[in-house]
Coordinates of C-alpha atoms and ligand atoms in Angstrom, one line a residue:
M1 CA -64.7 -68.3 -88.1
N2 CA -65.2 -71.4 -90.3
T3 CA -66.9 -74.1 -89.3
P4 CA -63.7 -75.8 -87.7
V5 CA -63.0 -79.6 -89.5
V6 CA -61.5 -82.6 -88.2
S7 CA -58.1 -83.0 -89.9
Q8 CA -57.4 -85.9 -88.9
P9 CA -58.7 -89.8 -88.9
S10 CA -60.6 -91.1 -85.5
G11 CA -60.8 -94.1 -83.9
F12 CA -57.2 -94.9 -83.7
E13 CA -56.2 -98.0 -81.5
L14 CA -52.4 -97.6 -80.5
P15 CA -51.4 -101.5 -80.5
D16 CA -49.9 -102.8 -77.3
S17 CA -46.7 -103.2 -78.6
H18 CA -46.2 -100.1 -80.3
R19 CA -47.3 -98.7 -76.8
R20 CA -44.9 -100.4 -74.9
A21 CA -41.9 -99.4 -77.3
I22 CA -43.2 -95.7 -77.0
L23 CA -43.4 -95.7 -73.5
F24 CA -39.6 -97.3 -73.3
M25 CA -37.9 -94.1 -75.1
M26 CA -39.8 -92.2 -73.0
I27 CA -38.5 -93.9 -70.1
L28 CA -35.0 -93.7 -71.9
S29 CA -35.7 -90.0 -72.6
F30 CA -37.0 -88.8 -69.2
G31 CA -34.2 -90.9 -67.4
A32 CA -31.6 -88.8 -69.0
L33 CA -33.1 -85.8 -68.1
F34 CA -33.4 -87.0 -64.5
I35 CA -29.9 -87.6 -64.3
G36 CA -29.1 -84.1 -66.8
V37 CA -31.0 -82.0 -63.9
I38 CA -29.5 -83.2 -60.8
N39 CA -25.8 -83.0 -62.7
G40 CA -27.5 -79.6 -63.7
L41 CA -27.6 -78.6 -60.2
G42 CA -23.9 -79.3 -59.9
Q43 CA -23.3 -76.6 -62.4
A44 CA -25.2 -73.7 -62.0
L45 CA -23.6 -73.5 -58.3
N46 CA -20.1 -73.9 -59.8
Y47 CA -21.3 -70.2 -60.9
A48 CA -22.3 -69.5 -57.4
R49 CA -18.5 -70.9 -56.3
V50 CA -20.2 -73.7 -54.4
D51 CA -18.8 -77.2 -55.5
I52 CA -21.2 -79.9 -54.4
L53 CA -19.8 -82.1 -57.9
Q54 CA -17.0 -83.4 -55.5
Y55 CA -20.0 -85.3 -53.8
F56 CA -21.6 -86.7 -56.8
P57 CA -20.3 -91.1 -57.4
G58 CA -18.1 -91.5 -60.2
M59 CA -17.5 -87.5 -60.9
R60 CA -14.1 -86.5 -60.7
T61 CA -13.6 -83.3 -62.8
Y62 CA -15.7 -79.9 -63.6
Y63 CA -15.8 -80.9 -66.9
Q64 CA -16.9 -84.5 -66.9
G65 CA -19.8 -83.2 -64.9
L66 CA -19.9 -80.4 -67.6
T67 CA -19.7 -83.6 -70.7
V68 CA -22.3 -85.5 -68.6
H69 CA -25.1 -83.1 -68.3
G70 CA -24.7 -81.7 -71.8
V71 CA -24.7 -85.3 -73.7
V72 CA -27.9 -86.9 -71.2
N73 CA -29.8 -83.8 -71.5
A74 CA -29.2 -82.2 -75.3
I75 CA -28.5 -85.5 -77.0
V76 CA -29.9 -88.7 -75.0
F77 CA -33.4 -86.7 -73.5
T78 CA -34.2 -84.7 -76.9
F79 CA -33.3 -87.5 -79.7
A80 CA -35.3 -90.5 -77.5
F81 CA -38.4 -88.2 -77.4
A82 CA -38.3 -87.2 -80.6
N83 CA -37.8 -90.5 -82.0
G84 CA -41.0 -91.7 -79.7
F85 CA -42.7 -89.0 -79.9
L86 CA -43.0 -88.0 -83.5
S87 CA -43.3 -91.7 -84.3
L88 CA -46.5 -91.9 -82.8
T89 CA -47.9 -88.2 -84.4
T90 CA -47.4 -90.1 -87.3
S91 CA -49.1 -93.4 -87.1
R92 CA -52.0 -91.5 -85.0
A93 CA -52.1 -88.5 -88.3
L94 CA -52.0 -91.4 -91.1
G95 CA -54.1 -93.6 -88.8
R96 CA -51.4 -96.5 -89.5
P97 CA -48.5 -97.5 -87.1
V98 CA -45.7 -97.4 -88.1
N99 CA -43.9 -100.8 -88.0
D100 CA -43.1 -101.9 -84.7
K101 CA -40.1 -103.3 -86.0
F102 CA -38.4 -100.1 -86.6
L103 CA -39.6 -98.9 -83.1
W104 CA -37.6 -101.1 -81.0
A105 CA -34.5 -101.1 -83.6
I106 CA -34.6 -97.4 -82.6
F107 CA -35.0 -98.3 -78.8
I108 CA -32.0 -100.8 -79.1
T109 CA -29.9 -98.4 -81.1
M110 CA -30.3 -95.7 -78.4
A111 CA -29.8 -97.8 -75.7
L112 CA -26.7 -99.5 -77.0
G113 CA -25.4 -96.1 -77.5
V114 CA -26.5 -94.4 -74.4
V115 CA -24.2 -97.9 -72.4
L116 CA -21.4 -97.1 -75.0
A117 CA -21.2 -93.2 -74.2
G118 CA -21.5 -93.5 -70.7
Y119 CA -19.0 -96.1 -70.3
A120 CA -16.3 -93.4 -71.8
M121 CA -17.9 -90.1 -69.7
F122 CA -18.3 -92.7 -66.3
T123 CA -14.8 -93.7 -65.8
G124 CA -13.2 -90.2 -66.9
Q125 CA -12.2 -91.1 -70.8
A126 CA -14.5 -88.7 -72.2
S127 CA -14.2 -85.0 -70.7
V128 CA -14.6 -83.8 -74.3
L129 CA -18.2 -81.5 -73.4
Y130 CA -21.0 -82.8 -76.0
T131 CA -19.2 -80.8 -79.0
F132 CA -16.4 -82.6 -78.7
Y133 CA -13.7 -80.4 -80.5
P134 CA -10.5 -81.5 -81.6
P135 CA -7.5 -81.6 -80.3
L136 CA -9.5 -82.9 -76.8
L137 CA -9.5 -86.3 -77.4
A138 CA -12.1 -89.2 -76.0
H139 CA -12.0 -92.7 -75.8
W140 CA -13.7 -94.5 -79.2
S141 CA -16.8 -95.6 -77.8
Y142 CA -17.7 -92.4 -76.8
Y143 CA -17.8 -91.3 -80.8
L144 CA -19.6 -95.3 -81.3
G145 CA -21.9 -94.3 -78.8
L146 CA -23.1 -90.8 -80.2
A147 CA -22.8 -92.0 -83.5
L148 CA -25.5 -94.6 -82.8
L149 CA -27.6 -92.5 -81.0
V150 CA -27.5 -90.5 -84.6
V151 CA -28.5 -93.4 -86.2
S152 CA -31.3 -94.4 -84.4
T153 CA -33.1 -90.9 -85.4
W154 CA -32.2 -92.0 -88.9
I155 CA -34.0 -95.4 -88.9
T156 CA -37.2 -93.4 -87.2
A157 CA -36.4 -91.1 -90.6
V158 CA -37.0 -94.5 -92.9
A159 CA -39.6 -95.6 -90.4
L160 CA -41.7 -92.7 -91.3
M161 CA -40.8 -92.2 -94.4
V162 CA -41.8 -96.1 -95.1
T163 CA -45.7 -95.3 -93.4
L164 CA -46.1 -92.2 -95.5
R165 CA -45.3 -93.7 -98.2
G166 CA -47.8 -96.6 -97.6
W167 CA -50.2 -94.1 -96.8
R168 CA -49.9 -92.1 -99.9
K169 CA -50.6 -95.8 -102.0
E170 CA -53.9 -96.0 -100.7
N171 CA -54.7 -92.1 -100.4
P172 CA -53.2 -91.1 -104.3
G173 CA -53.8 -87.7 -104.4
A174 CA -54.9 -86.6 -100.8
R175 CA -52.8 -84.1 -99.0
I176 CA -50.9 -85.4 -96.4
P177 CA -52.3 -85.0 -92.5
L178 CA -51.0 -82.3 -91.2
M179 CA -49.7 -83.7 -88.3
A180 CA -48.0 -86.0 -90.3
F181 CA -46.6 -84.0 -92.6
I182 CA -45.0 -81.5 -89.9
S183 CA -43.3 -85.1 -88.2
V184 CA -42.0 -86.3 -91.2
A185 CA -40.7 -82.7 -92.5
T186 CA -38.8 -82.9 -89.0
Y187 CA -37.0 -85.6 -89.8
A188 CA -36.6 -84.9 -93.3
M189 CA -34.5 -81.7 -92.2
W190 CA -32.3 -83.5 -89.8
T191 CA -31.6 -86.6 -92.2
L192 CA -29.5 -83.8 -94.2
A193 CA -28.3 -82.2 -91.2
S194 CA -27.3 -85.0 -89.5
I195 CA -24.8 -85.9 -92.8
G196 CA -21.7 -83.4 -91.1
I197 CA -21.6 -84.7 -87.6
A198 CA -22.2 -88.4 -89.1
V199 CA -19.0 -87.8 -91.5
S200 CA -17.2 -86.0 -88.7
V201 CA -17.6 -89.1 -86.3
V202 CA -17.0 -92.3 -88.5
G203 CA -14.6 -90.4 -90.9
L204 CA -12.2 -88.2 -88.3
L205 CA -12.7 -89.4 -85.1
I206 CA -13.4 -92.8 -84.5
P207 CA -10.1 -94.0 -86.9
W208 CA -8.0 -90.8 -84.8
S209 CA -9.2 -92.1 -81.6
L210 CA -8.6 -95.6 -82.7
G211 CA -5.3 -94.9 -83.7
L212 CA -5.7 -95.3 -87.5
I213 CA -4.7 -91.8 -87.9
A214 CA -2.7 -89.7 -86.0
H215 CA -3.7 -86.2 -86.6
S216 CA -6.8 -84.6 -86.9
D217 CA -8.3 -81.0 -88.0
P218 CA -9.8 -78.6 -85.7
L219 CA -10.9 -76.5 -87.9
L220 CA -12.7 -79.5 -90.1
S221 CA -14.1 -80.9 -87.5
R222 CA -15.7 -78.1 -85.9
T223 CA -17.2 -77.2 -89.4
L224 CA -18.7 -80.5 -89.7
F225 CA -20.1 -80.1 -86.4
W226 CA -21.7 -77.0 -86.6
Y227 CA -22.9 -78.2 -89.8
S228 CA -24.9 -80.1 -87.9
G229 CA -24.6 -78.7 -84.6
H230 CA -26.5 -75.4 -85.5
P231 CA -30.0 -77.5 -87.2
I232 CA -29.7 -79.6 -84.2
V233 CA -31.7 -77.2 -82.3
Y234 CA -34.5 -77.0 -84.7
F235 CA -34.4 -81.1 -84.2
W236 CA -34.9 -80.6 -80.7
L237 CA -37.6 -77.7 -80.7
L238 CA -39.7 -78.9 -84.0
P239 CA -41.5 -81.8 -81.8
A240 CA -42.3 -79.1 -79.4
Y241 CA -43.9 -77.0 -82.6
V242 CA -45.2 -79.9 -83.9
S243 CA -47.4 -79.9 -79.9
W244 CA -48.1 -76.4 -80.3
Y245 CA -49.4 -76.5 -83.8
A246 CA -51.2 -79.6 -83.7
M247 CA -52.4 -80.4 -80.3
V248 CA -52.0 -77.0 -77.5
P249 CA -55.2 -75.2 -79.6
K250 CA -57.1 -78.2 -78.8
Q251 CA -55.7 -78.3 -75.4
A252 CA -56.6 -74.5 -75.2
G253 CA -59.5 -74.9 -76.7
G254 CA -59.5 -73.3 -79.4
V255 CA -58.5 -74.1 -83.5
L256 CA -55.6 -73.7 -85.7
F257 CA -56.0 -71.0 -88.1
S258 CA -54.2 -72.0 -91.4
D259 CA -52.9 -75.1 -92.4
S260 CA -51.0 -73.6 -95.3
L261 CA -49.2 -71.5 -93.2
T262 CA -47.9 -73.9 -90.8
R263 CA -46.5 -76.2 -93.6
V264 CA -44.8 -73.2 -95.0
V265 CA -43.1 -72.7 -92.1
F266 CA -41.9 -76.2 -91.6
V267 CA -40.6 -76.3 -95.2
M268 CA -38.5 -73.4 -94.4
F269 CA -37.1 -75.1 -91.3
L270 CA -36.1 -77.6 -93.7
L271 CA -34.9 -75.0 -96.3
L272 CA -33.3 -72.9 -93.8
S273 CA -31.9 -74.9 -90.6
I274 CA -28.5 -76.2 -92.0
P275 CA -26.8 -73.2 -93.8
T276 CA -26.6 -71.4 -90.9
G277 CA -23.3 -73.1 -89.3
F278 CA -21.1 -70.3 -89.3
H279 CA -22.7 -68.6 -87.1
H280 CA -21.4 -70.4 -84.5
Q281 CA -17.6 -70.0 -85.8
Y282 CA -17.6 -65.9 -86.3
T283 CA -14.9 -65.9 -84.3
D284 CA -12.9 -69.1 -85.8
P285 CA -10.3 -67.9 -88.3
G286 CA -9.4 -69.5 -91.4
I287 CA -13.2 -68.9 -92.7
G288 CA -13.6 -65.9 -95.4
T289 CA -15.6 -63.2 -93.8
G290 CA -17.9 -63.0 -97.1
M291 CA -19.3 -66.6 -96.2
K292 CA -19.9 -65.8 -92.5
A293 CA -21.8 -62.9 -94.0
I294 CA -23.9 -65.3 -95.8
H295 CA -24.5 -67.4 -92.9
A296 CA -25.3 -64.6 -91.1
G297 CA -28.0 -63.3 -93.3
L298 CA -29.9 -67.1 -93.3
T299 CA -29.5 -66.9 -90.1
F300 CA -32.2 -63.8 -89.6
G301 CA -34.2 -66.0 -92.8
I302 CA -34.2 -68.9 -89.9
F303 CA -35.6 -66.8 -87.4
F304 CA -38.8 -66.0 -89.9
P305 CA -40.8 -68.9 -88.8
S306 CA -40.9 -69.1 -85.2
M307 CA -41.9 -65.1 -85.7
V308 CA -44.9 -66.9 -87.6
T309 CA -45.2 -69.5 -85.3
A310 CA -45.1 -67.2 -82.1
F311 CA -48.4 -65.4 -84.3
S312 CA -50.0 -68.2 -85.4
V313 CA -50.0 -70.4 -81.7
M314 CA -51.2 -67.0 -79.8
Y315 CA -53.6 -66.7 -82.4
A316 CA -54.9 -70.1 -81.7
L317 CA -54.5 -69.4 -77.8
E318 CA -56.8 -66.4 -78.0
I319 CA -59.2 -68.6 -80.1
G320 CA -59.8 -70.6 -77.1
G321 CA -59.4 -67.7 -74.5
R322 CA -62.7 -66.1 -76.0
R323 CA -64.3 -68.9 -76.5
R324 CA -63.9 -69.5 -72.3
G325 CA -64.9 -66.0 -71.8
G326 CA -62.4 -63.9 -72.7
T327 CA -62.6 -60.3 -73.7
G328 CA -60.8 -57.3 -74.6
L329 CA -56.7 -57.1 -75.1
V330 CA -55.5 -59.4 -73.3
N331 CA -58.1 -60.9 -70.6
W332 CA -58.6 -64.1 -72.9
F333 CA -54.9 -64.8 -71.6
T334 CA -56.2 -64.8 -67.8
K335 CA -59.1 -67.0 -69.3
L336 CA -57.0 -70.0 -70.3
D337 CA -57.2 -73.4 -68.6
W338 CA -54.5 -72.4 -66.2
K339 CA -55.2 -75.9 -64.1
N340 CA -54.1 -77.9 -66.7
P341 CA -50.5 -79.0 -66.7
A342 CA -49.8 -80.2 -69.9
L343 CA -51.0 -77.1 -70.8
V344 CA -49.6 -74.3 -68.7
A345 CA -46.3 -76.3 -69.1
Q346 CA -46.2 -75.6 -72.7
I347 CA -47.6 -71.5 -72.6
L348 CA -44.6 -70.9 -70.0
A349 CA -42.4 -72.9 -72.1
M350 CA -43.3 -70.1 -75.1
L351 CA -42.8 -67.2 -72.7
T352 CA -39.2 -68.3 -71.7
F353 CA -38.8 -68.6 -75.7
T354 CA -39.9 -65.8 -76.4
L355 CA -36.3 -64.2 -74.6
G356 CA -34.7 -67.3 -76.0
G357 CA -35.4 -65.5 -79.7
I358 CA -34.2 -62.4 -78.6
T359 CA -31.1 -63.7 -77.2
G360 CA -30.3 -66.1 -80.3
L361 CA -31.3 -62.6 -82.9
I362 CA -28.3 -60.5 -80.5
N363 CA -26.1 -63.8 -81.1
A364 CA -26.3 -64.2 -84.5
S365 CA -25.4 -60.0 -85.2
Y366 CA -22.0 -60.7 -86.4
S367 CA -20.3 -57.9 -84.5
M368 CA -22.6 -58.3 -81.5
N369 CA -21.7 -61.7 -81.1
M370 CA -18.1 -60.5 -80.8
S371 CA -18.6 -59.4 -77.2
I372 CA -21.2 -62.3 -76.1
H373 CA -19.1 -65.8 -77.9
N374 CA -17.9 -68.1 -75.4
T375 CA -19.2 -65.9 -72.0
A376 CA -22.0 -67.0 -69.8
W377 CA -24.2 -64.9 -72.4
V378 CA -24.5 -68.3 -74.2
P379 CA -26.0 -71.0 -71.5
G380 CA -27.9 -67.9 -70.8
H381 CA -29.4 -67.7 -74.0
F382 CA -30.0 -72.0 -74.5
H383 CA -31.6 -72.7 -71.0
M384 CA -34.4 -70.2 -72.9
T385 CA -34.5 -72.1 -75.6
V386 CA -33.6 -76.0 -75.1
G387 CA -33.4 -76.0 -71.1
S388 CA -37.1 -74.1 -70.8
A389 CA -39.0 -74.3 -74.5
V390 CA -38.2 -77.7 -75.6
T391 CA -38.0 -78.8 -72.0
M392 CA -41.1 -77.7 -70.4
S393 CA -42.8 -78.8 -73.2
F394 CA -41.9 -82.3 -73.2
M395 CA -42.8 -81.5 -70.0
G396 CA -46.3 -81.1 -71.0
I397 CA -46.2 -83.1 -73.2
G398 CA -45.6 -86.0 -70.7
F399 CA -48.4 -85.2 -68.4
W400 CA -50.4 -86.7 -71.2
L401 CA -48.5 -88.9 -72.9
I402 CA -47.6 -91.1 -69.7
P403 CA -51.0 -91.7 -68.8
Y404 CA -51.8 -92.5 -72.5
L405 CA -48.8 -94.9 -72.6
T406 CA -49.4 -96.4 -69.4
R407 CA -53.3 -96.2 -69.6
R408 CA -53.1 -94.7 -66.1
E409 CA -54.1 -91.4 -65.0
L410 CA -52.1 -88.6 -64.1
V411 CA -51.1 -88.5 -60.1
G412 CA -50.7 -85.4 -58.5
K413 CA -52.1 -82.6 -61.1
G414 CA -51.3 -79.4 -58.5
L415 CA -48.1 -80.6 -57.7
A416 CA -47.6 -81.0 -62.0
L417 CA -48.2 -77.2 -62.0
V418 CA -46.4 -76.0 -59.1
S419 CA -43.5 -78.3 -60.7
Q420 CA -43.5 -75.8 -63.4
W421 CA -44.2 -73.0 -62.1
V422 CA -40.8 -73.5 -59.9
Y423 CA -38.7 -74.6 -63.1
F424 CA -40.3 -71.4 -65.1
V425 CA -39.2 -68.8 -62.3
G426 CA -35.8 -70.2 -61.9
V427 CA -34.7 -70.8 -65.3
L428 CA -35.6 -66.7 -65.2
V429 CA -33.5 -66.4 -63.0
M430 CA -30.6 -68.3 -63.5
A431 CA -30.6 -67.0 -67.2
R432 CA -30.9 -63.4 -65.6
G433 CA -27.6 -64.4 -64.0
L434 CA -26.4 -65.7 -66.8
I435 CA -27.2 -62.9 -69.0
S436 CA -25.8 -60.3 -67.0
G437 CA -22.9 -62.2 -66.3
G438 CA -21.9 -62.4 -70.1
V439 CA -22.5 -59.1 -71.2
D440 CA -19.6 -58.4 -68.1
G441 CA -17.7 -60.7 -69.5
M442 CA -18.1 -64.2 -67.3
P443 CA -16.6 -66.8 -69.3
R444 CA -18.7 -69.9 -69.8
R445 CA -17.3 -73.9 -69.7
T446 CA -14.7 -72.8 -66.4
N447 CA -14.7 -73.9 -63.6
M448 CA -15.6 -70.5 -61.2
L449 CA -14.0 -72.2 -57.9
E450 CA -10.2 -72.7 -59.4
A451 CA -10.3 -69.7 -61.9
A452 CA -7.4 -67.3 -61.3
Y453 CA -9.5 -64.4 -62.1
G454 CA -12.7 -62.9 -61.5
K455 CA -14.2 -59.6 -60.9
P456 CA -16.8 -58.2 -58.2
S457 CA -19.7 -57.6 -60.5
W458 CA -19.4 -61.7 -61.5
E459 CA -20.9 -62.3 -57.7
L460 CA -24.6 -61.5 -58.1
A461 CA -24.4 -62.8 -61.5
G462 CA -22.8 -65.9 -59.8
M463 CA -25.4 -66.5 -57.1
L464 CA -28.5 -65.7 -59.4
T465 CA -27.3 -68.3 -61.7
G466 CA -27.4 -70.3 -58.5
L467 CA -30.0 -69.4 -57.0
G468 CA -32.1 -70.1 -60.2
G469 CA -30.6 -73.3 -61.3
T470 CA -31.3 -74.4 -57.5
L471 CA -35.0 -73.8 -58.3
M472 CA -35.0 -75.4 -61.8
F473 CA -33.1 -78.6 -59.6
V474 CA -36.6 -78.6 -57.5
G475 CA -39.2 -77.5 -60.3
G476 CA -37.5 -80.6 -62.1
M477 CA -37.8 -83.3 -58.9
L478 CA -41.4 -82.7 -58.9
F479 CA -41.8 -83.2 -62.4
F480 CA -39.7 -86.4 -61.8
A481 CA -42.2 -87.3 -58.6
V482 CA -45.3 -86.7 -60.5
L483 CA -43.7 -88.9 -63.1
A484 CA -42.9 -92.0 -61.1
A485 CA -45.9 -91.9 -59.2
T486 CA -48.4 -91.8 -62.3
M487 CA -46.5 -94.6 -63.7
F488 CA -46.4 -96.4 -60.3
M489 CA -49.6 -95.3 -58.5
G490 CA -52.4 -94.0 -61.5
R491 CA -55.6 -95.4 -61.3
K492 CA -55.4 -97.9 -63.7
G493 CA -57.9 -97.4 -66.9
G494 CA -57.7 -94.0 -65.8
G495 CA -55.4 -92.0 -68.6
P496 CA -56.7 -90.2 -71.6
T497 CA -57.9 -93.0 -74.9
D498 CA -56.5 -90.9 -77.7
M499 CA -54.2 -87.9 -78.4
P500 CA -55.3 -84.3 -78.2
F501 CA -55.1 -83.0 -81.7
T502 CA -56.3 -79.8 -83.1
E503 CA -58.8 -78.8 -85.3
T504 CA -58.2 -76.3 -88.2
A505 CA -60.1 -73.7 -89.5
T506 CA -60.3 -74.6 -93.1
P507 CA -59.4 -77.8 -94.6
P508 CA -55.9 -78.2 -96.5
A509 CA -56.4 -77.3 -100.4
T510 CA -56.7 -79.7 -102.7
R511 CA -55.8 -77.3 -105.9
G512 CA -53.3 -74.8 -106.0
W513 CA -50.1 -74.1 -105.3
Q514 CA -50.5 -75.5 -101.7
V515 CA -50.4 -79.2 -102.9
K516 CA -47.2 -78.3 -104.0
L517 CA -45.9 -78.1 -100.6
D518 CA -46.4 -81.8 -99.5
S519 CA -43.7 -82.7 -102.3
F520 CA -41.0 -83.5 -99.9
R521 CA -38.9 -84.7 -102.9
W522 CA -38.4 -81.0 -104.2
W523 CA -38.2 -79.1 -100.7
M524 CA -35.2 -81.5 -100.2
L525 CA -33.5 -81.0 -103.7
A526 CA -33.8 -77.6 -102.8
A527 CA -32.5 -77.8 -99.3
V528 CA -29.2 -79.2 -100.7
I529 CA -28.7 -76.4 -103.4
L530 CA -28.8 -74.0 -100.6
I531 CA -26.8 -76.3 -98.4
L532 CA -23.9 -76.0 -101.2
V533 CA -24.1 -72.4 -101.8
A534 CA -23.3 -72.1 -98.2
Y535 CA -20.7 -75.0 -97.8
A536 CA -19.1 -76.0 -101.3
P537 CA -17.2 -72.2 -101.3
F538 CA -15.3 -73.2 -97.9
L539 CA -15.1 -76.9 -98.6
A540 CA -13.5 -76.2 -101.9
E541 CA -11.3 -74.1 -100.9
Y542 CA -9.8 -75.8 -97.4
L543 CA -10.0 -79.5 -98.8
P544 CA -8.1 -81.9 -98.3
G545 CA -7.4 -80.0 -94.7
A546 CA -4.8 -79.9 -92.3
F547 CA -4.4 -82.8 -90.3
T548 CA -1.4 -81.8 -88.0
S549 CA -3.0 -82.0 -84.2
P550 CA -2.1 -84.2 -82.2
G551 CA -4.7 -85.3 -79.7
Y552 CA -5.1 -84.2 -76.1
R553 CA -6.1 -85.3 -72.5
F554 CA -6.6 -82.8 -70.1
Y555 CA -9.1 -84.1 -67.7
Ligands
HAS1 FE1 -29.0 -70.7 -80.5 C1 -26.1 -70.6 -79.4 C2 -29.0 -68.4 -82.5 C3 -32.9 -70.6 -81.4 C4 -29.5 -74.1 -78.9 N1 -28.3 -72.0 -79.5 C5 -26.9 -71.6 -79.1 C6 -26.5 -72.7 -78.2 C7 -27.3 -73.6 -78.7 C8 -27.9 -73.0 -79.0 C9 -27.0 -74.8 -77.6 O1 -26.2 -67.1 -84.0 C10 -24.9 -73.1 -77.9 C11 -24.1 -73.9 -78.6 C12 -22.8 -73.8 -78.2 O2 -22.6 -74.6 -77.1 O3 -21.9 -73.2 -78.7 N2 -30.7 -69.6 -81.9 C13 -30.1 -68.4 -82.4 C14 -31.1 -68.0 -83.2 C15 -32.2 -68.3 -82.9 C16 -31.6 -69.7 -82.2 C17 -31.2 -66.7 -84.4 N3 -31.3 -71.8 -80.0 C18 -32.2 -72.1 -80.7 C19 -33.1 -73.0 -80.4 C20 -32.6 -73.3 -79.5 C21 -31.1 -72.8 -79.5 C22 -34.9 -73.0 -81.0 C23 -32.2 -74.7 -79.0 C24 -34.1 -75.2 -78.7 N4 -27.7 -69.7 -80.8 C25 -27.6 -68.5 -82.0 C26 -26.2 -68.1 -82.3 C27 -25.4 -69.0 -81.6 C28 -26.3 -69.6 -80.5 C29 -25.9 -67.4 -83.2 C30 -23.9 -68.8 -81.3 C31 -23.6 -67.8 -80.3 C32 -21.8 -67.7 -79.7 O4 -21.4 -67.4 -79.8 O5 -21.5 -69.2 -78.8 C33 -33.5 -68.5 -83.6 O6 -33.9 -69.7 -84.0 C34 -34.7 -68.1 -82.3 C35 -36.2 -67.5 -83.3 C36 -37.1 -67.5 -82.2 C37 -37.9 -66.6 -81.8 C38 -38.8 -66.7 -80.6 C39 -40.1 -67.0 -81.0 C40 -40.9 -67.0 -79.8 C41 -42.1 -67.8 -79.8 C42 -43.0 -68.2 -78.9 C43 -43.8 -67.8 -78.5 C44 -45.0 -67.0 -77.6 C45 -46.4 -67.9 -77.4 C46 -47.0 -67.1 -76.1 C47 -47.2 -67.8 -78.4 C48 -38.2 -65.8 -83.0 C49 -42.8 -69.2 -80.7 C50 -47.2 -65.7 -75.9 C51 -48.6 -65.5 -75.0 C52 -48.7 -63.9 -74.6 C53 -49.8 -63.3 -74.4 C54 -46.7 -63.6 -74.7
CU2 CU1 -26.9 -71.7 -84.1

């Protein structure tokens, strides 16, 4: 192995105003998760036919609870975390803080969005779930609130691009530091990906909810939703990947072995995340089978960078384990620092993601999708991805980030470790319940307490779901206890003064094809071409659409 080189400038001090703005974003993020985890308990117990939602303040129906659960976890928690965390990683990697006016604009936009969408959800005027498909109709403030949350990610994207451009002017011809490259690539991908949701919400749903247009077009709205709705899962995932690539190797005592391969992975996400949305619409009538097959093929393509990640990160961990005295084929794994909650949370996240990835491949397989679509299998899949790989990674990052931002020492290291193991076991048990029930036809998004049908074999699946969800709730609450104790009682001046970032085995090449990896402009152009290939034929055939459906409010 070559001598490792440091690929980031050192001696970086984050200005206090930035520290505060990012801390506010993290509080919003984890605050949303707190509500989501409590609500999740109600959802999981529903499968075990235990009704606790009725005791929740302000909760009237099952669908109101499920909407809140989806929105706060999948949109507020993830967006607020990404906006804050990747602003920080970009600032740190470039040695150049993002302008703090941007940071406050991001936070205020998100807060406004949460208030607007929250008002509609908590008053029971938006029980349309986080996918808000027409013809279900919500109060306009729900759509506007979600739109503002998307706008906050655009402000972040602009902030990162401006910072990068400033850095490039001062460093002509230099390679973009890796951590900044992968952070900016994440936002470049999402900027293109979010257009679908923006068009749907601003162009179709807000005017419809205000009564400016009388009817809506479910297929068009669903298509625009899933144009953004698949890549959104990588917008949730990639901040975790930034940590797995740029920080976890350091935390594990290893190094990242390839700078170029890491950039290639993120370029692949930029290219292939978007033209895959029809894999959520295999059962939708009105979309040609040929186009669905193209999206299926591209979905197998987007599987690849995650496979590469699995091997790259595992190798980085292995280097760490061997440096700590590990030998043989598997012994290095036991030698990792199992006492470091930030690292342990992320390793457990990776382990659940291995199963999350495999179930994703099954979803993507056209014919197998037919037997699991709209069953409990799907929440089984996504709790092993966003509900654990992402959530546990963010919790793990929180174990050093909150002390870094508050300058207070982490309180309750042991409890922090326990919280992650309990959550990990919980998510595996819950997903086992959902997956087995789903294979057996147990539906998703169904109030099981009121369902007039059922199978004896769903009993065990439902019980496992309820049991696992309860463990996840307990693990989550222990995590919040650690976070609150750190923020209020942590020893002042005890937090880390810098963030952990890894060394790379070889520095980025300064000549040859690798240099071209940094040309975002060309990758964005290539991504647009792929998007056109994937969506233009359907839109050309389908537009101007069929605006025939009135709005419905069932709950
Ligand atoms: Fe998915 C549905 C296909 C990844 C989230 N997905 C969903 C929904 C959500 C979601 C929320 O094709 C439901 C949406 C709704 O409400 O209807 N998904 C995939 C595929 C992947 C995938 C092919 N999904 C994700 C990620 C998510 C997520 C990531 C959130 C963050 N998904 C689908 C499809 C559907 C779907 C269909 C529609 C289903 C339907 O019919 O409704 C791939 O990206 C997965 C690639 C992952 C891997 C795993 C790599 C493993 C790693 C860890 C390595 C471990 C280490 C440690 C290093 C290839 C990187 C090991 C150490 C040792 C010693 C072992
Ligand atoms: Cu998808």
